[in-house]
JSON list of C-alpha atoms in Angstrom, two decimals:
[
{"chain": "A", "resi": 742, "resn": "SER", "atom": "CA", "xyz": [7.77, -21.73, -5.31]},
{"chain": "A", "resi": 743, "resn": "ASP", "atom": "CA", "xyz": [5.97, -19.59, -2.76]},
{"chain": "A", "resi": 744, "resn": "LEU", "atom": "CA", "xyz": [8.52, -16.83, -2.94]},
{"chain": "A", "resi": 745, "resn": "SER", "atom": "CA", "xyz": [7.35, -13.61, -4.50]},
{"chain": "A", "resi": 746, "resn": "TYR", "atom": "CA", "xyz": [9.34, -11.40, -6.85]},
{"chain": "A", "resi": 747, "resn": "ASP", "atom": "CA", "xyz": [10.11, -9.06, -3.94]},
{"chain": "A", "resi": 748, "resn": "ASP", "atom": "CA", "xyz": [11.34, -11.93, -1.79]},
{"chain": "A", "resi": 749, "resn": "VAL", "atom": "CA", "xyz": [13.94, -12.91, -4.33]},
{"chain": "A", "resi": 750, "resn": "VAL", "atom": "CA", "xyz": [14.82, -10.03, -6.63]},
{"chain": "A", "resi": 751, "resn": "PRO", "atom": "CA", "xyz": [17.11, -7.50, -4.95]},
{"chain": "A", "resi": 752, "resn": "GLN", "atom": "CA", "xyz": [16.48, -3.81, -5.54]},
{"chain": "A", "resi": 753, "resn": "ARG", "atom": "CA", "xyz": [19.13, -1.13, -6.02]},
{"chain": "A", "resi": 754, "resn": "GLU", "atom": "CA", "xyz": [18.73, -0.06, -2.38]},
{"chain": "A", "resi": 755, "resn": "ASP", "atom": "CA", "xyz": [19.46, -3.63, -1.25]},
{"chain": "A", "resi": 756, "resn": "PHE", "atom": "CA", "xyz": [22.71, -3.64, -3.22]},
{"chain": "A", "resi": 757, "resn": "ALA", "atom": "CA", "xyz": [23.71, -0.20, -1.95]},
{"chain": "A", "resi": 758, "resn": "LEU", "atom": "CA", "xyz": [23.10, -1.22, 1.62]},
{"chain": "A", "resi": 759, "resn": "LEU", "atom": "CA", "xyz": [25.01, -4.49, 1.33]},
{"chain": "A", "resi": 760, "resn": "TYR", "atom": "CA", "xyz": [27.89, -2.73, -0.41]},
{"chain": "A", "resi": 761, "resn": "SER", "atom": "CA", "xyz": [28.21, -0.05, 2.24]},
{"chain": "A", "resi": 762, "resn": "PHE", "atom": "CA", "xyz": [27.96, -2.68, 4.96]},
{"chain": "A", "resi": 763, "resn": "LEU", "atom": "CA", "xyz": [30.74, -4.82, 3.45]},
{"chain": "A", "resi": 764, "resn": "THR", "atom": "CA", "xyz": [32.86, -1.73, 2.82]},
{"chain": "A", "resi": 765, "resn": "LYS", "atom": "CA", "xyz": [32.60, -0.74, 6.46]},
{"chain": "A", "resi": 766, "resn": "GLU", "atom": "CA", "xyz": [33.36, -4.25, 7.64]},
{"chain": "A", "resi": 767, "resn": "ALA", "atom": "CA", "xyz": [36.37, -4.46, 5.32]},
{"chain": "A", "resi": 768, "resn": "ARG", "atom": "CA", "xyz": [37.75, -1.23, 6.76]},
{"chain": "A", "resi": 769, "resn": "GLU", "atom": "CA", "xyz": [37.51, -2.79, 10.20]},
{"chain": "A", "resi": 770, "resn": "GLY", "atom": "CA", "xyz": [39.53, -5.76, 9.00]},
{"chain": "A", "resi": 771, "resn": "LYS", "atom": "CA", "xyz": [36.73, -8.24, 8.46]},
{"chain": "A", "resi": 772, "resn": "GLU", "atom": "CA", "xyz": [37.53, -10.53, 5.54]},
{"chain": "A", "resi": 773, "resn": "GLN", "atom": "CA", "xyz": [35.03, -13.32, 5.68]},
{"chain": "A", "resi": 774, "resn": "TYR", "atom": "CA", "xyz": [31.45, -14.00, 6.58]},
{"chain": "A", "resi": 775, "resn": "SER", "atom": "CA", "xyz": [28.98, -16.77, 6.76]},
{"chain": "A", "resi": 776, "resn": "TYR", "atom": "CA", "xyz": [25.75, -15.92, 4.94]},
{"chain": "A", "resi": 777, "resn": "VAL", "atom": "CA", "xyz": [23.72, -16.46, 8.11]},
{"chain": "A", "resi": 778, "resn": "LYS", "atom": "CA", "xyz": [25.92, -14.14, 10.19]},
{"chain": "A", "resi": 779, "resn": "LEU", "atom": "CA", "xyz": [25.89, -11.56, 7.42]},
{"chain": "A", "resi": 780, "resn": "LEU", "atom": "CA", "xyz": [22.11, -11.64, 7.29]},
{"chain": "A", "resi": 781, "resn": "LYS", "atom": "CA", "xyz": [21.83, -11.28, 11.08]},
{"chain": "A", "resi": 782, "resn": "ALA", "atom": "CA", "xyz": [24.32, -8.42, 11.16]},
{"chain": "A", "resi": 783, "resn": "ILE", "atom": "CA", "xyz": [22.49, -6.55, 8.41]},
{"chain": "A", "resi": 784, "resn": "LYS", "atom": "CA", "xyz": [19.11, -6.99, 10.07]},
{"chain": "A", "resi": 785, "resn": "ARG", "atom": "CA", "xyz": [20.58, -5.75, 13.33]},
{"chain": "A", "resi": 786, "resn": "LYS", "atom": "CA", "xyz": [22.16, -2.70, 11.75]},
{"chain": "A", "resi": 787, "resn": "TYR", "atom": "CA", "xyz": [19.34, -1.70, 9.43]},
{"chain": "A", "resi": 788, "resn": "SER", "atom": "CA", "xyz": [15.99, -2.32, 11.00]},
{"chain": "A", "resi": 789, "resn": "GLY", "atom": "CA", "xyz": [13.22, -2.71, 8.48]},
{"chain": "A", "resi": 790, "resn": "VAL", "atom": "CA", "xyz": [15.42, -4.38, 5.91]},
{"chain": "A", "resi": 791, "resn": "THR", "atom": "CA", "xyz": [13.65, -7.10, 3.98]},
{"chain": "A", "resi": 792, "resn": "ALA", "atom": "CA", "xyz": [16.80, -9.09, 3.37]},
{"chain": "A", "resi": 793, "resn": "ASN", "atom": "CA", "xyz": [16.60, -12.85, 3.44]},
{"chain": "A", "resi": 794, "resn": "TYR", "atom": "CA", "xyz": [19.04, -15.69, 2.89]},
{"chain": "A", "resi": 795, "resn": "ILE", "atom": "CA", "xyz": [18.23, -16.17, -0.79]},
{"chain": "A", "resi": 796, "resn": "LYS", "atom": "CA", "xyz": [18.53, -12.48, -1.57]},
{"chain": "A", "resi": 797, "resn": "ILE", "atom": "CA", "xyz": [21.81, -12.08, 0.30]},
{"chain": "A", "resi": 798, "resn": "LYS", "atom": "CA", "xyz": [23.35, -15.07, -1.45]},
{"chain": "A", "resi": 799, "resn": "LEU", "atom": "CA", "xyz": [22.16, -13.75, -4.78]},
{"chain": "A", "resi": 800, "resn": "MET", "atom": "CA", "xyz": [23.55, -10.27, -4.24]},
{"chain": "A", "resi": 801, "resn": "ILE", "atom": "CA", "xyz": [26.94, -11.71, -3.28]},
{"chain": "A", "resi": 802, "resn": "LYS", "atom": "CA", "xyz": [26.91, -13.75, -6.51]},
{"chain": "A", "resi": 803, "resn": "ILE", "atom": "CA", "xyz": [26.03, -10.64, -8.52]},
{"chain": "A", "resi": 804, "resn": "PHE", "atom": "CA", "xyz": [28.74, -8.58, -6.80]},
{"chain": "A", "resi": 805, "resn": "ARG", "atom": "CA", "xyz": [31.19, -11.30, -7.80]},
{"chain": "A", "resi": 806, "resn": "GLU", "atom": "CA", "xyz": [29.86, -11.49, -11.36]},
{"chain": "A", "resi": 807, "resn": "LEU", "atom": "CA", "xyz": [30.25, -7.74, -11.86]},
{"chain": "A", "resi": 808, "resn": "ASN", "atom": "CA", "xyz": [33.53, -7.66, -9.95]},
{"chain": "A", "resi": 809, "resn": "ILE", "atom": "CA", "xyz": [32.20, -5.11, -7.49]},
{"chain": "A", "resi": 810, "resn": "VAL", "atom": "CA", "xyz": [33.47, -7.28, -4.67]},
{"chain": "A", "resi": 811, "resn": "SER", "atom": "CA", "xyz": [35.96, -10.11, -5.04]},
{"chain": "A", "resi": 812, "resn": "ILE", "atom": "CA", "xyz": [34.33, -13.17, -3.57]},
{"chain": "A", "resi": 813, "resn": "GLU", "atom": "CA", "xyz": [35.90, -16.47, -2.80]},
{"chain": "A", "resi": 814, "resn": "GLU", "atom": "CA", "xyz": [33.45, -19.09, -1.64]},
{"chain": "A", "resi": 815, "resn": "ILE", "atom": "CA", "xyz": [34.89, -21.00, 1.29]},
{"chain": "A", "resi": 816, "resn": "ASP", "atom": "CA", "xyz": [32.00, -23.46, 1.27]},
{"chain": "A", "resi": 817, "resn": "ASP", "atom": "CA", "xyz": [28.25, -23.32, 0.68]},
{"chain": "A", "resi": 818, "resn": "TYR", "atom": "CA", "xyz": [27.74, -21.29, 3.82]},
{"chain": "A", "resi": 819, "resn": "SER", "atom": "CA", "xyz": [30.54, -18.78, 3.88]},
{"chain": "A", "resi": 820, "resn": "PHE", "atom": "CA", "xyz": [32.81, -16.65, 1.75]},
{"chain": "A", "resi": 821, "resn": "ALA", "atom": "CA", "xyz": [35.90, -14.47, 1.86]},
{"chain": "A", "resi": 822, "resn": "PHE", "atom": "CA", "xyz": [35.60, -11.02, 0.33]},
{"chain": "A", "resi": 823, "resn": "LYS", "atom": "CA", "xyz": [37.56, -8.00, -0.78]},
{"chain": "A", "resi": 824, "resn": "VAL", "atom": "CA", "xyz": [35.81, -4.81, -1.84]},
{"chain": "A", "resi": 825, "resn": "ASN", "atom": "CA", "xyz": [36.95, -3.45, -5.20]},
{"chain": "A", "resi": 826, "resn": "TYR", "atom": "CA", "xyz": [36.69, 0.31, -4.82]},
{"chain": "A", "resi": 827, "resn": "SER", "atom": "CA", "xyz": [35.68, 1.98, -8.03]},
{"chain": "A", "resi": 828, "resn": "LYS", "atom": "CA", "xyz": [34.80, 5.56, -8.80]},
{"chain": "A", "resi": 829, "resn": "ASN", "atom": "CA", "xyz": [32.48, 4.49, -11.56]},
{"chain": "A", "resi": 830, "resn": "LYS", "atom": "CA", "xyz": [29.00, 3.40, -10.73]},
{"chain": "A", "resi": 831, "resn": "THR", "atom": "CA", "xyz": [28.49, -0.15, -11.89]},
{"chain": "A", "resi": 832, "resn": "ASN", "atom": "CA", "xyz": [25.31, -0.76, -13.79]},
{"chain": "A", "resi": 833, "resn": "LEU", "atom": "CA", "xyz": [23.63, -3.63, -11.97]},
{"chain": "A", "resi": 834, "resn": "GLU", "atom": "CA", "xyz": [21.35, -4.20, -14.95]},
{"chain": "A", "resi": 835, "resn": "LYS", "atom": "CA", "xyz": [24.36, -5.68, -16.74]},
{"chain": "A", "resi": 836, "resn": "SER", "atom": "CA", "xyz": [24.23, -8.68, -14.45]},
{"chain": "A", "resi": 837, "resn": "ASN", "atom": "CA", "xyz": [23.22, -11.85, -16.28]},
{"chain": "A", "resi": 838, "resn": "ILE", "atom": "CA", "xyz": [22.25, -13.44, -12.98]},
{"chain": "A", "resi": 839, "resn": "LEU", "atom": "CA", "xyz": [19.88, -10.58, -12.25]},
{"chain": "A", "resi": 840, "resn": "LYS", "atom": "CA", "xyz": [18.46, -10.68, -15.79]},
{"chain": "A", "resi": 841, "resn": "LYS", "atom": "CA", "xyz": [17.82, -14.39, -15.51]},
{"chain": "A", "resi": 842, "resn": "ILE", "atom": "CA", "xyz": [15.99, -14.07, -12.22]},
{"chain": "A", "resi": 843, "resn": "LYS", "atom": "CA", "xyz": [13.89, -11.17, -13.40]},
{"chain": "A", "resi": 844, "resn": "SER", "atom": "CA", "xyz": [12.91, -12.97, -16.59]},
{"chain": "A", "resi": 845, "resn": "SER", "atom": "CA", "xyz": [12.06, -16.17, -14.75]},
{"chain": "A", "resi": 846, "resn": "TYR", "atom": "CA", "xyz": [9.58, -14.15, -12.69]},
{"chain": "A", "resi": 847, "resn": "SER", "atom": "CA", "xyz": [8.11, -12.19, -15.56]},
{"chain": "A", "resi": 848, "resn": "ALA", "atom": "CA", "xyz": [7.54, -15.44, -17.43]},
{"chain": "A", "resi": 849, "resn": "ASN", "atom": "CA", "xyz": [5.10, -16.60, -14.78]}
]
């Protein structure tokens, strides 16, 4: 594929930004999103963000895997969410999804 490591692999800042965005939205009563709308909203709010569709979808999957955010996929394009507030910082490196993606890139 023509996608570079940086196009696909989310960084800690990307996760932090998405988490704070979803947290804020949840407080305002928002409970579901389509990936496209989420991407647009994030780009509008944080100019200079390198988010893309693949990365957003991936981060949502990782949030679900690590139980940082409860995610229920409505269909391929949208999801319902509930933020699980935790005082402990979750170690993103524990994510098997993230490990897999990183290793698939380092193998090339």
